[in-house]
């Protein structure tokens, strides 16, 4: 049997360069390989509500935005099932039963959750839904028999949690038959791409932190954002030696620049190593490096923007596609939900032959 792939994003804003390098790029490669049984991409609106309970409009309006970002970036709804999490109500049932297999202290030890609690100021007012989202995310993954999950590095602890739930479920209810496949995370081998830093130099580009370059940003916005990006605070004069580690302009070049870009836009250098060496020695100004980065990003973003314009003429069709796909995903999830209930021993209709 071939792989079943599932991944997703929270509709808390438009998708950004971090999403592209951390997850979208890999998804598109996998989609085009056609080497899978099923491929689901979930717009995680229920999960988005766990820290946006009072921001319904934000979450609701971003569902279509994320769908458009997917299609613009190259996800093909003919090959991939893009669905809306809250429209697959079976997922919540999985969560209810999985919650009994996970302790609160285990959730509190999850390093991503720890960071996110701090970032959201949830230390003294932690919503139960938020601390529980790794369990709900395990449901999203396990409900479809997922084997591969292409994600950014911050999601590795979530995958670990899902794997623990599979083991715990098998041990508690189903020692003979394996209801759930053991999912595996697919992350970039390159540490930088697992977690692209933000424009402000913070460790992660993130919608919530407001430090992102979005796939839908126009040319002027991209220029302004790159020009304001964090570099090396000690590189004041052009002649000063500069640091490339922690300098986000170089991080973005690491992620997006290829040798041919030099020939095309900056022929004084052969490759990124030469550019970095010059910056470190001194004599190379930030503006020159930033201008080069802007050209590379423009080349990357222009076709995405064009496809986005096209999508804006087909909003109703995109909604229709999402609704139909959510229905299909719901039917798929139902199959495993029944099996799960059989294994737990709570499929009462079956027990009483009332079918
Ligand atoms: P939020 O701030 O609302 O949590 P986010 O920007 O973190 O939003 P998510 O929707 O939580 O985005 O993440 C979706 C996917 O994109 C996940 O697989 C995540 O690992 C990946 N991802 C998000 N930001 C980055 C980043 N800066 N670098 C690499 N991957 C990323
Ligand atoms: Mg996130």
mmCIF file of C-alpha atoms and ligand atoms in Angstrom:
data_model
loop_
_atom_site.group_PDB
_atom_site.id
_atom_site.type_symbol
_atom_site.label_atom_id
_atom_site.label_comp_id
_atom_site.label_asym_id
_atom_site.label_seq_id
_atom_site.Cartn_x
_atom_site.Cartn_y
_atom_site.Cartn_z
ATOM 1 C CA UNK A 1 0.000 0.000 0.000
ATOM 2 C CA UNK A 2 1.193 3.480 -0.835
ATOM 3 C CA UNK A 3 1.423 6.350 1.627
ATOM 4 C CA UNK A 4 -1.423 8.456 2.927
ATOM 5 C CA UNK A 5 -0.279 12.033 3.396
ATOM 6 C CA UNK A 6 -1.884 14.689 5.594
ATOM 7 C CA UNK A 7 -0.796 18.134 6.575
ATOM 8 C CA UNK A 8 -2.417 21.473 7.319
ATOM 9 C CA UNK A 9 -2.283 25.095 8.366
ATOM 10 C CA UNK A 10 -4.226 27.276 10.740
ATOM 11 C CA UNK A 11 -6.376 29.944 9.052
ATOM 12 C CA UNK A 12 -4.987 32.703 11.251
ATOM 13 C CA UNK A 13 -3.592 34.730 8.360
ATOM 14 C CA UNK A 14 -2.148 34.402 4.904
ATOM 15 C CA UNK A 15 0.650 31.947 4.283
ATOM 16 C CA UNK A 16 4.210 33.227 4.345
ATOM 17 C CA UNK A 17 7.693 32.306 3.178
ATOM 18 C CA UNK A 18 8.176 30.154 6.311
ATOM 19 C CA UNK A 19 5.209 28.016 5.292
ATOM 20 C CA UNK A 20 6.592 27.702 1.814
ATOM 21 C CA UNK A 21 10.068 26.490 2.762
ATOM 22 C CA UNK A 22 8.922 24.569 5.855
ATOM 23 C CA UNK A 23 6.083 22.628 4.344
ATOM 24 C CA UNK A 24 4.440 23.828 1.099
ATOM 25 C CA UNK A 25 7.465 23.159 -1.090
ATOM 26 C CA UNK A 26 7.702 19.560 0.068
ATOM 27 C CA UNK A 27 3.947 19.119 -0.339
ATOM 28 C CA UNK A 28 4.088 20.278 -3.923
ATOM 29 C CA UNK A 29 6.971 17.896 -4.694
ATOM 30 C CA UNK A 30 5.068 15.009 -3.096
ATOM 31 C CA UNK A 31 1.858 15.958 -4.897
ATOM 32 C CA UNK A 32 3.635 15.986 -8.252
ATOM 33 C CA UNK A 33 5.309 12.638 -7.622
ATOM 34 C CA UNK A 34 1.790 11.115 -7.499
ATOM 35 C CA UNK A 35 3.362 8.401 -5.339
ATOM 36 C CA UNK A 36 0.608 8.156 -2.720
ATOM 37 C CA UNK A 37 -2.802 6.678 -2.115
ATOM 38 C CA UNK A 38 -4.425 9.806 -0.707
ATOM 39 C CA UNK A 39 -3.225 13.291 0.034
ATOM 40 C CA UNK A 40 -5.150 15.554 2.425
ATOM 41 C CA UNK A 41 -4.424 19.188 3.202
ATOM 42 C CA UNK A 42 -6.487 20.464 6.100
ATOM 43 C CA UNK A 43 -7.381 24.056 6.866
ATOM 44 C CA UNK A 44 -7.270 23.806 10.648
ATOM 45 C CA UNK A 45 -10.000 26.239 11.675
ATOM 46 C CA UNK A 46 -10.937 24.360 14.855
ATOM 47 C CA UNK A 47 -7.331 24.427 15.958
ATOM 48 C CA UNK A 48 -7.093 28.144 15.097
ATOM 49 C CA UNK A 49 -10.003 28.806 17.467
ATOM 50 C CA UNK A 50 -8.075 27.342 20.397
ATOM 51 C CA UNK A 51 -6.216 30.637 20.723
ATOM 52 C CA UNK A 52 -8.663 32.833 18.794
ATOM 53 C CA UNK A 53 -11.963 31.949 20.460
ATOM 54 C CA UNK A 54 -13.236 35.518 20.243
ATOM 55 C CA UNK A 55 -11.847 36.192 16.754
ATOM 56 C CA UNK A 56 -14.342 34.258 14.674
ATOM 57 C CA UNK A 57 -14.185 36.665 11.719
ATOM 58 C CA UNK A 58 -10.423 36.395 11.528
ATOM 59 C CA UNK A 59 -10.528 32.590 11.395
ATOM 60 C CA UNK A 60 -13.555 32.450 9.100
ATOM 61 C CA UNK A 61 -12.181 34.941 6.581
ATOM 62 C CA UNK A 62 -8.790 33.314 6.470
ATOM 63 C CA UNK A 63 -10.173 29.933 5.387
ATOM 64 C CA UNK A 64 -10.593 31.145 1.818
ATOM 65 C CA UNK A 65 -7.335 33.090 2.028
ATOM 66 C CA UNK A 66 -5.365 29.982 2.943
ATOM 67 C CA UNK A 67 -7.137 27.983 0.211
ATOM 68 C CA UNK A 68 -6.177 30.639 -2.337
ATOM 69 C CA UNK A 69 -2.597 30.673 -1.040
ATOM 70 C CA UNK A 70 -2.414 26.895 -1.499
ATOM 71 C CA UNK A 71 -3.637 26.982 -5.069
ATOM 72 C CA UNK A 72 -1.468 30.009 -5.911
ATOM 73 C CA UNK A 73 1.615 28.292 -4.499
ATOM 74 C CA UNK A 74 0.987 25.213 -6.645
ATOM 75 C CA UNK A 75 -1.216 22.829 -4.674
ATOM 76 C CA UNK A 76 -3.572 21.223 -7.138
ATOM 77 C CA UNK A 77 -7.069 20.518 -5.767
ATOM 78 C CA UNK A 78 -7.464 17.825 -8.406
ATOM 79 C CA UNK A 79 -4.630 15.838 -6.857
ATOM 80 C CA UNK A 80 -5.030 16.820 -3.214
ATOM 81 C CA UNK A 81 -8.097 16.885 -0.970
ATOM 82 C CA UNK A 82 -8.136 20.365 0.605
ATOM 83 C CA UNK A 83 -10.770 20.355 3.360
ATOM 84 C CA UNK A 84 -12.001 22.378 6.326
ATOM 85 C CA UNK A 85 -11.334 20.771 9.717
ATOM 86 C CA UNK A 86 -14.576 21.794 11.454
ATOM 87 C CA UNK A 87 -16.642 20.291 8.630
ATOM 88 C CA UNK A 88 -15.309 16.826 9.467
ATOM 89 C CA UNK A 89 -17.072 16.383 12.778
ATOM 90 C CA UNK A 90 -15.773 12.793 13.182
ATOM 91 C CA UNK A 91 -12.411 14.320 14.112
ATOM 92 C CA UNK A 92 -13.847 15.648 17.365
ATOM 93 C CA UNK A 93 -15.048 12.179 18.305
ATOM 94 C CA UNK A 94 -11.564 10.762 17.866
ATOM 95 C CA UNK A 95 -10.264 13.544 20.110
ATOM 96 C CA UNK A 96 -12.729 12.729 22.862
ATOM 97 C CA UNK A 97 -11.476 9.148 23.145
ATOM 98 C CA UNK A 98 -7.802 9.992 22.658
ATOM 99 C CA UNK A 99 -7.950 12.554 25.479
ATOM 100 C CA UNK A 100 -8.338 9.669 27.915
ATOM 101 C CA UNK A 101 -4.985 8.284 26.831
ATOM 102 C CA UNK A 102 -2.914 11.439 27.403
ATOM 103 C CA UNK A 103 -2.020 13.064 30.715
ATOM 104 C CA UNK A 104 -2.055 16.777 31.375
ATOM 105 C CA UNK A 105 1.581 16.694 32.458
ATOM 106 C CA UNK A 106 2.539 15.080 29.145
ATOM 107 C CA UNK A 107 0.894 17.967 27.271
ATOM 108 C CA UNK A 108 2.605 20.484 29.539
ATOM 109 C CA UNK A 109 5.991 18.983 28.661
ATOM 110 C CA UNK A 110 5.492 19.497 24.898
ATOM 111 C CA UNK A 111 8.236 22.039 24.016
ATOM 112 C CA UNK A 112 6.261 23.741 21.214
ATOM 113 C CA UNK A 113 3.244 24.132 23.481
ATOM 114 C CA UNK A 114 5.475 25.568 26.212
ATOM 115 C CA UNK A 115 6.829 28.208 23.817
ATOM 116 C CA UNK A 116 3.392 29.001 22.441
ATOM 117 C CA UNK A 117 1.836 29.397 25.901
ATOM 118 C CA UNK A 118 4.519 31.945 26.714
ATOM 119 C CA UNK A 119 4.179 33.771 23.387
ATOM 120 C CA UNK A 120 0.397 34.080 23.881
ATOM 121 C CA UNK A 121 0.572 35.107 27.550
ATOM 122 C CA UNK A 122 -1.520 32.051 28.469
ATOM 123 C CA UNK A 123 0.509 31.189 31.601
ATOM 124 C CA UNK A 124 -2.277 32.034 34.028
ATOM 125 C CA UNK A 125 -5.296 31.664 31.732
ATOM 126 C CA UNK A 126 -4.657 28.626 29.606
ATOM 127 C CA UNK A 127 -7.671 27.497 27.523
ATOM 128 C CA UNK A 128 -8.198 23.738 27.796
ATOM 129 C CA UNK A 129 -8.729 23.608 24.042
ATOM 130 C CA UNK A 130 -5.293 25.101 23.490
ATOM 131 C CA UNK A 131 -3.323 22.751 25.732
ATOM 132 C CA UNK A 132 -5.278 19.900 24.161
ATOM 133 C CA UNK A 133 -4.555 20.792 20.553
ATOM 134 C CA UNK A 134 -1.765 18.189 20.166
ATOM 135 C CA UNK A 135 -4.420 15.539 20.903
ATOM 136 C CA UNK A 136 -6.817 17.054 18.403
ATOM 137 C CA UNK A 137 -3.994 17.229 15.885
ATOM 138 C CA UNK A 138 -3.298 13.540 16.495
ATOM 139 C CA UNK A 139 -6.940 12.884 15.578
ATOM 140 C CA UNK A 140 -6.559 14.785 12.307
ATOM 141 C CA UNK A 141 -3.572 12.642 11.444
ATOM 142 C CA UNK A 142 -4.777 9.260 12.673
ATOM 143 C CA UNK A 143 -8.371 9.481 11.433
ATOM 144 C CA UNK A 144 -7.236 9.065 7.843
ATOM 145 C CA UNK A 145 -4.629 6.353 8.400
ATOM 146 C CA UNK A 146 -1.933 8.908 7.615
ATOM 147 C CA UNK A 147 1.606 7.585 7.189
ATOM 148 C CA UNK A 148 3.445 10.793 6.197
ATOM 149 C CA UNK A 149 3.082 14.331 7.545
ATOM 150 C CA UNK A 150 5.167 17.053 5.823
ATOM 151 C CA UNK A 151 5.628 19.816 8.419
ATOM 152 C CA UNK A 152 7.964 22.462 9.814
ATOM 153 C CA UNK A 153 10.267 21.572 12.718
ATOM 154 C CA UNK A 154 7.960 23.049 15.384
ATOM 155 C CA UNK A 155 5.528 20.231 14.660
ATOM 156 C CA UNK A 156 7.851 17.343 15.558
ATOM 157 C CA UNK A 157 6.602 17.156 19.177
ATOM 158 C CA UNK A 158 3.025 16.932 17.821
ATOM 159 C CA UNK A 159 3.974 13.962 15.686
ATOM 160 C CA UNK A 160 5.634 12.355 18.691
ATOM 161 C CA UNK A 161 2.388 12.817 20.610
ATOM 162 C CA UNK A 162 0.374 11.212 17.797
ATOM 163 C CA UNK A 163 2.750 8.236 17.746
ATOM 164 C CA UNK A 164 2.392 7.808 21.497
ATOM 165 C CA UNK A 165 -1.388 7.815 21.133
ATOM 166 C CA UNK A 166 -1.175 5.018 18.538
ATOM 167 C CA UNK A 167 0.899 2.912 20.942
ATOM 168 C CA UNK A 168 -1.303 3.698 23.878
ATOM 169 C CA UNK A 169 -4.467 2.949 21.895
ATOM 170 C CA UNK A 170 -3.099 -0.376 20.684
ATOM 171 C CA UNK A 171 -2.012 -1.311 24.198
ATOM 172 C CA UNK A 172 -5.315 -0.327 25.810
ATOM 173 C CA UNK A 173 -7.898 -1.405 23.253
ATOM 174 C CA UNK A 174 -6.498 -3.165 20.264
ATOM 175 C CA UNK A 175 -3.521 -5.426 20.919
ATOM 176 C CA UNK A 176 -4.417 -7.649 17.944
ATOM 177 C CA UNK A 177 -5.559 -5.365 15.179
ATOM 178 C CA UNK A 178 -3.808 -2.134 14.269
ATOM 179 C CA UNK A 179 -6.487 0.470 13.650
ATOM 180 C CA UNK A 180 -4.115 3.397 13.193
ATOM 181 C CA UNK A 181 -1.032 3.638 11.037
ATOM 182 C CA UNK A 182 2.149 4.923 12.691
ATOM 183 C CA UNK A 183 2.638 8.434 11.216
ATOM 184 C CA UNK A 184 6.030 9.815 10.286
ATOM 185 C CA UNK A 185 6.995 13.483 10.026
ATOM 186 C CA UNK A 186 8.670 14.679 6.853
ATOM 187 C CA UNK A 187 10.816 17.705 7.669
ATOM 188 C CA UNK A 188 13.459 19.397 5.597
ATOM 189 C CA UNK A 189 16.964 18.048 6.271
ATOM 190 C CA UNK A 190 18.087 21.676 6.351
ATOM 191 C CA UNK A 191 17.600 23.034 9.906
ATOM 192 C CA UNK A 192 17.099 26.583 8.612
ATOM 193 C CA UNK A 193 14.166 25.506 6.440
ATOM 194 C CA UNK A 194 12.543 23.733 9.370
ATOM 195 C CA UNK A 195 12.190 27.122 11.021
ATOM 196 C CA UNK A 196 12.684 30.165 8.831
ATOM 197 C CA UNK A 197 13.369 33.187 11.081
ATOM 198 C CA UNK A 198 11.180 36.302 11.152
ATOM 199 C CA UNK A 199 12.008 39.697 9.640
ATOM 200 C CA UNK A 200 12.700 40.957 13.166
ATOM 201 C CA UNK A 201 15.398 38.325 13.738
ATOM 202 C CA UNK A 202 13.136 36.244 15.992
ATOM 203 C CA UNK A 203 13.565 32.501 15.772
ATOM 204 C CA UNK A 204 10.419 31.827 13.701
ATOM 205 C CA UNK A 205 8.570 33.673 10.976
ATOM 206 C CA UNK A 206 5.002 33.408 12.143
ATOM 207 C CA UNK A 207 1.606 34.875 11.334
ATOM 208 C CA UNK A 208 0.958 35.597 14.985
ATOM 209 C CA UNK A 209 4.260 37.431 15.505
ATOM 210 C CA UNK A 210 3.663 39.868 12.597
ATOM 211 C CA UNK A 211 7.192 39.299 11.267
ATOM 212 C CA UNK A 212 6.405 37.595 7.975
ATOM 213 C CA UNK A 213 6.691 38.137 4.242
ATOM 214 C CA UNK A 214 3.442 36.777 2.856
ATOM 215 C CA UNK A 215 3.054 34.945 -0.436
ATOM 216 C CA UNK A 216 0.404 37.551 -1.327
ATOM 217 C CA UNK A 217 2.477 40.647 -0.454
ATOM 218 C CA UNK A 218 2.803 43.091 -3.352
ATOM 219 C CA UNK A 219 6.112 44.270 -4.716
ATOM 220 C CA UNK A 220 6.194 47.492 -2.688
ATOM 221 C CA UNK A 221 5.439 45.668 0.566
ATOM 222 C CA UNK A 222 8.118 43.051 -0.080
ATOM 223 C CA UNK A 223 10.641 45.815 -0.813
ATOM 224 C CA UNK A 224 9.757 47.691 2.381
ATOM 225 C CA UNK A 225 9.832 44.548 4.503
ATOM 226 C CA UNK A 226 13.183 43.383 3.164
ATOM 227 C CA UNK A 227 14.666 46.862 3.565
ATOM 228 C CA UNK A 228 13.589 46.858 7.230
ATOM 229 C CA UNK A 229 14.802 43.299 7.900
ATOM 230 C CA UNK A 230 17.126 42.576 10.801
ATOM 231 C CA UNK A 231 20.754 42.149 9.713
ATOM 232 C CA UNK A 232 23.856 42.593 11.863
ATOM 233 C CA UNK A 233 23.438 45.501 14.309
ATOM 234 C CA UNK A 234 27.237 45.968 14.442
ATOM 235 C CA UNK A 235 27.557 46.286 10.680
ATOM 236 C CA UNK A 236 27.121 50.043 10.631
ATOM 237 C CA UNK A 237 29.453 51.281 7.896
ATOM 238 C CA UNK A 238 29.827 49.461 4.580
ATOM 239 C CA UNK A 239 33.490 48.836 5.433
ATOM 240 C CA UNK A 240 32.643 47.082 8.739
ATOM 241 C CA UNK A 241 32.992 43.294 8.792
ATOM 242 C CA UNK A 242 29.531 41.743 9.023
ATOM 243 C CA UNK A 243 28.032 38.631 10.509
ATOM 244 C CA UNK A 244 25.891 36.278 8.427
ATOM 245 C CA UNK A 245 24.774 34.008 11.288
ATOM 246 C CA UNK A 246 21.514 35.339 12.694
ATOM 247 C CA UNK A 247 21.324 37.837 9.821
ATOM 248 C CA UNK A 248 17.911 37.120 8.367
ATOM 249 C CA UNK A 249 18.729 38.513 4.920
ATOM 250 C CA UNK A 250 21.349 35.804 4.577
ATOM 251 C CA UNK A 251 18.947 33.224 6.027
ATOM 252 C CA UNK A 252 16.441 34.079 3.295
ATOM 253 C CA UNK A 253 19.202 33.912 0.688
ATOM 254 C CA UNK A 254 20.135 30.489 2.039
ATOM 255 C CA UNK A 255 16.523 29.440 1.557
ATOM 256 C CA UNK A 256 15.793 30.965 -1.846
ATOM 257 C CA UNK A 257 19.000 31.825 -3.703
ATOM 258 C CA UNK A 258 20.472 29.600 -6.400
ATOM 259 C CA UNK A 259 23.709 30.023 -8.335
ATOM 260 C CA UNK A 260 21.923 31.177 -11.497
ATOM 261 C CA UNK A 261 20.565 34.194 -9.586
ATOM 262 C CA UNK A 262 24.111 35.579 -9.378
ATOM 263 C CA UNK A 263 24.633 35.394 -13.123
ATOM 264 C CA UNK A 264 21.272 37.084 -13.629
ATOM 265 C CA UNK A 265 21.244 39.772 -10.912
ATOM 266 C CA UNK A 266 24.684 40.043 -9.253
ATOM 267 C CA UNK A 267 27.389 38.865 -11.653
ATOM 268 C CA UNK A 268 30.263 40.162 -9.486
ATOM 269 C CA UNK A 269 29.874 36.980 -7.426
ATOM 270 C CA UNK A 270 29.636 33.338 -8.477
ATOM 271 C CA UNK A 271 27.659 32.024 -5.574
ATOM 272 C CA UNK A 272 26.382 32.654 -2.045
ATOM 273 C CA UNK A 273 29.639 31.557 -0.418
ATOM 274 C CA UNK A 274 31.484 34.341 -2.239
ATOM 275 C CA UNK A 275 28.880 36.895 -1.224
ATOM 276 C CA UNK A 276 29.009 35.772 2.409
ATOM 277 C CA UNK A 277 32.806 35.875 2.429
ATOM 278 C CA UNK A 278 32.756 39.483 1.195
ATOM 279 C CA UNK A 279 30.168 40.488 3.784
ATOM 280 C CA UNK A 280 32.226 38.911 6.579
ATOM 281 C CA UNK A 281 35.418 40.660 5.426
ATOM 282 C CA UNK A 282 33.696 44.048 5.221
ATOM 283 C CA UNK A 283 33.137 46.295 2.229
ATOM 284 C CA UNK A 284 29.682 45.018 1.313
ATOM 285 C CA UNK A 285 26.651 47.062 2.328
ATOM 286 C CA UNK A 286 23.288 45.744 3.519
ATOM 287 C CA UNK A 287 21.409 47.632 0.799
ATOM 288 C CA UNK A 288 23.210 45.760 -1.966
ATOM 289 C CA UNK A 289 22.486 42.385 -0.379
ATOM 290 C CA UNK A 290 18.872 43.337 0.313
ATOM 291 C CA UNK A 291 18.352 44.569 -3.249
ATOM 292 C CA UNK A 292 19.613 41.210 -4.514
ATOM 293 C CA UNK A 293 17.247 39.362 -2.173
ATOM 294 C CA UNK A 294 14.297 41.476 -3.357
ATOM 295 C CA UNK A 295 14.992 40.486 -6.982
ATOM 296 C CA UNK A 296 15.086 36.806 -6.064
ATOM 297 C CA UNK A 297 11.878 37.040 -4.056
ATOM 298 C CA UNK A 298 10.163 38.938 -6.850
ATOM 299 C CA UNK A 299 11.060 36.197 -9.308
ATOM 300 C CA UNK A 300 9.627 33.634 -6.897
ATOM 301 C CA UNK A 301 6.490 35.567 -5.934
ATOM 302 C CA UNK A 302 5.404 36.966 -9.326
ATOM 303 C CA UNK A 303 3.832 33.722 -10.680
ATOM 304 C CA UNK A 304 2.214 33.090 -7.271
ATOM 305 C CA UNK A 305 0.625 36.558 -7.367
ATOM 306 C CA UNK A 306 -0.631 35.946 -10.900
ATOM 307 C CA UNK A 307 -2.297 32.673 -9.937
ATOM 308 C CA UNK A 308 -3.809 34.445 -6.907
ATOM 309 C CA UNK A 309 -5.403 37.067 -9.180
ATOM 310 C CA UNK A 310 -6.898 34.241 -11.223
ATOM 311 C CA UNK A 311 -8.255 32.552 -8.063
ATOM 312 C CA UNK A 312 -9.983 35.765 -6.986
ATOM 313 C CA UNK A 313 -12.265 35.361 -10.022
ATOM 314 C CA UNK A 314 -13.312 31.901 -8.811
ATOM 315 C CA UNK A 315 -14.051 32.321 -5.115
ATOM 316 C CA UNK A 316 -17.409 30.506 -5.288
ATOM 317 C CA UNK A 317 -15.835 27.535 -7.078
ATOM 318 C CA UNK A 318 -13.110 27.347 -4.432
ATOM 319 C CA UNK A 319 -15.693 27.320 -1.617
ATOM 320 C CA UNK A 320 -17.629 24.631 -3.477
ATOM 321 C CA UNK A 321 -14.453 22.555 -3.823
ATOM 322 C CA UNK A 322 -13.762 22.933 -0.080
ATOM 323 C CA UNK A 323 -17.277 21.840 0.881
ATOM 324 C CA UNK A 324 -17.246 18.814 -1.430
ATOM 325 C CA UNK A 325 -13.815 17.770 -0.228
ATOM 326 C CA UNK A 326 -14.807 18.171 3.411
ATOM 327 C CA UNK A 327 -17.731 15.846 2.782
ATOM 328 C CA UNK A 328 -15.412 13.276 1.189
ATOM 329 C CA UNK A 329 -12.948 13.581 4.077
ATOM 330 C CA UNK A 330 -15.798 13.091 6.512
ATOM 331 C CA UNK A 331 -16.811 9.833 4.787
ATOM 332 C CA UNK A 332 -13.184 8.652 4.888
ATOM 333 C CA UNK A 333 -12.843 9.480 8.605
ATOM 334 C CA UNK A 334 -16.110 7.685 9.405
ATOM 335 C CA UNK A 335 -14.664 4.369 8.273
ATOM 336 C CA UNK A 336 -11.867 4.471 10.848
ATOM 337 C CA UNK A 337 -14.143 5.959 13.499
ATOM 338 C CA UNK A 338 -16.344 2.863 13.302
ATOM 339 C CA UNK A 339 -13.280 0.627 13.562
ATOM 340 C CA UNK A 340 -12.077 2.608 16.555
ATOM 341 C CA UNK A 341 -15.420 2.255 18.305
ATOM 342 C CA UNK A 342 -15.412 -1.478 17.578
ATOM 343 C CA UNK A 343 -11.958 -1.762 19.126
ATOM 344 C CA UNK A 344 -12.944 0.207 22.233
ATOM 345 C CA UNK A 345 -16.144 -1.827 22.512
ATOM 346 C CA UNK A 346 -18.614 1.036 22.297
ATOM 347 C CA UNK A 347 -20.195 0.327 18.936
ATOM 348 C CA UNK A 348 -23.487 -0.297 20.689
ATOM 349 C CA UNK A 349 -25.589 -0.596 17.571
ATOM 350 C CA UNK A 350 -23.366 -3.404 16.380
ATOM 351 C CA UNK A 351 -23.331 -5.042 19.795
ATOM 352 C CA UNK A 352 -27.094 -5.153 19.853
ATOM 353 C CA UNK A 353 -27.333 -6.011 16.138
ATOM 354 C CA UNK A 354 -29.516 -2.970 15.560
ATOM 355 C CA UNK A 355 -27.541 -1.766 12.519
HETATM 356 P P1 LIG B 1 0.450 30.808 13.976
HETATM 357 O O1 LIG B 1 1.379 31.930 14.347
HETATM 358 O O2 LIG B 1 -0.981 31.194 13.912
HETATM 359 O O3 LIG B 1 0.696 29.547 14.768
HETATM 360 P P2 LIG B 1 2.177 29.891 11.916
HETATM 361 O O4 LIG B 1 2.797 30.973 11.115
HETATM 362 O O5 LIG B 1 2.984 29.227 12.987
HETATM 363 O O6 LIG B 1 0.819 30.473 12.475
HETATM 364 P P3 LIG B 1 0.892 27.401 11.277
HETATM 365 O O7 LIG B 1 -0.381 27.404 10.526
HETATM 366 O O8 LIG B 1 0.867 27.189 12.757
HETATM 367 O O9 LIG B 1 1.645 28.790 10.949
HETATM 368 O O10 LIG B 1 1.903 26.347 10.654
HETATM 369 C C1 LIG B 1 1.603 25.598 9.488
HETATM 370 C C2 LIG B 1 2.797 24.789 9.009
HETATM 371 O O11 LIG B 1 3.841 25.659 8.564
HETATM 372 C C3 LIG B 1 3.431 23.909 10.087
HETATM 373 O O12 LIG B 1 3.868 22.712 9.476
HETATM 374 C C4 LIG B 1 4.601 24.714 10.548
HETATM 375 O O13 LIG B 1 5.620 23.890 11.047
HETATM 376 C C5 LIG B 1 5.052 25.385 9.247
HETATM 377 N N1 LIG B 1 5.718 26.660 9.524
HETATM 378 C C6 LIG B 1 5.143 27.777 10.050
HETATM 379 N N2 LIG B 1 6.056 28.748 10.200
HETATM 380 C C7 LIG B 1 7.234 28.253 9.741
HETATM 381 C C8 LIG B 1 8.569 28.770 9.633
HETATM 382 N N3 LIG B 1 8.859 30.012 10.017
HETATM 383 N N4 LIG B 1 9.541 27.980 9.091
HETATM 384 C C9 LIG B 1 9.260 26.721 8.687
HETATM 385 N N5 LIG B 1 8.019 26.164 8.777
HETATM 386 C C10 LIG B 1 7.021 26.901 9.292
HETATM 387 MG MG1 LIG B 2 1.957 27.767 14.435
#
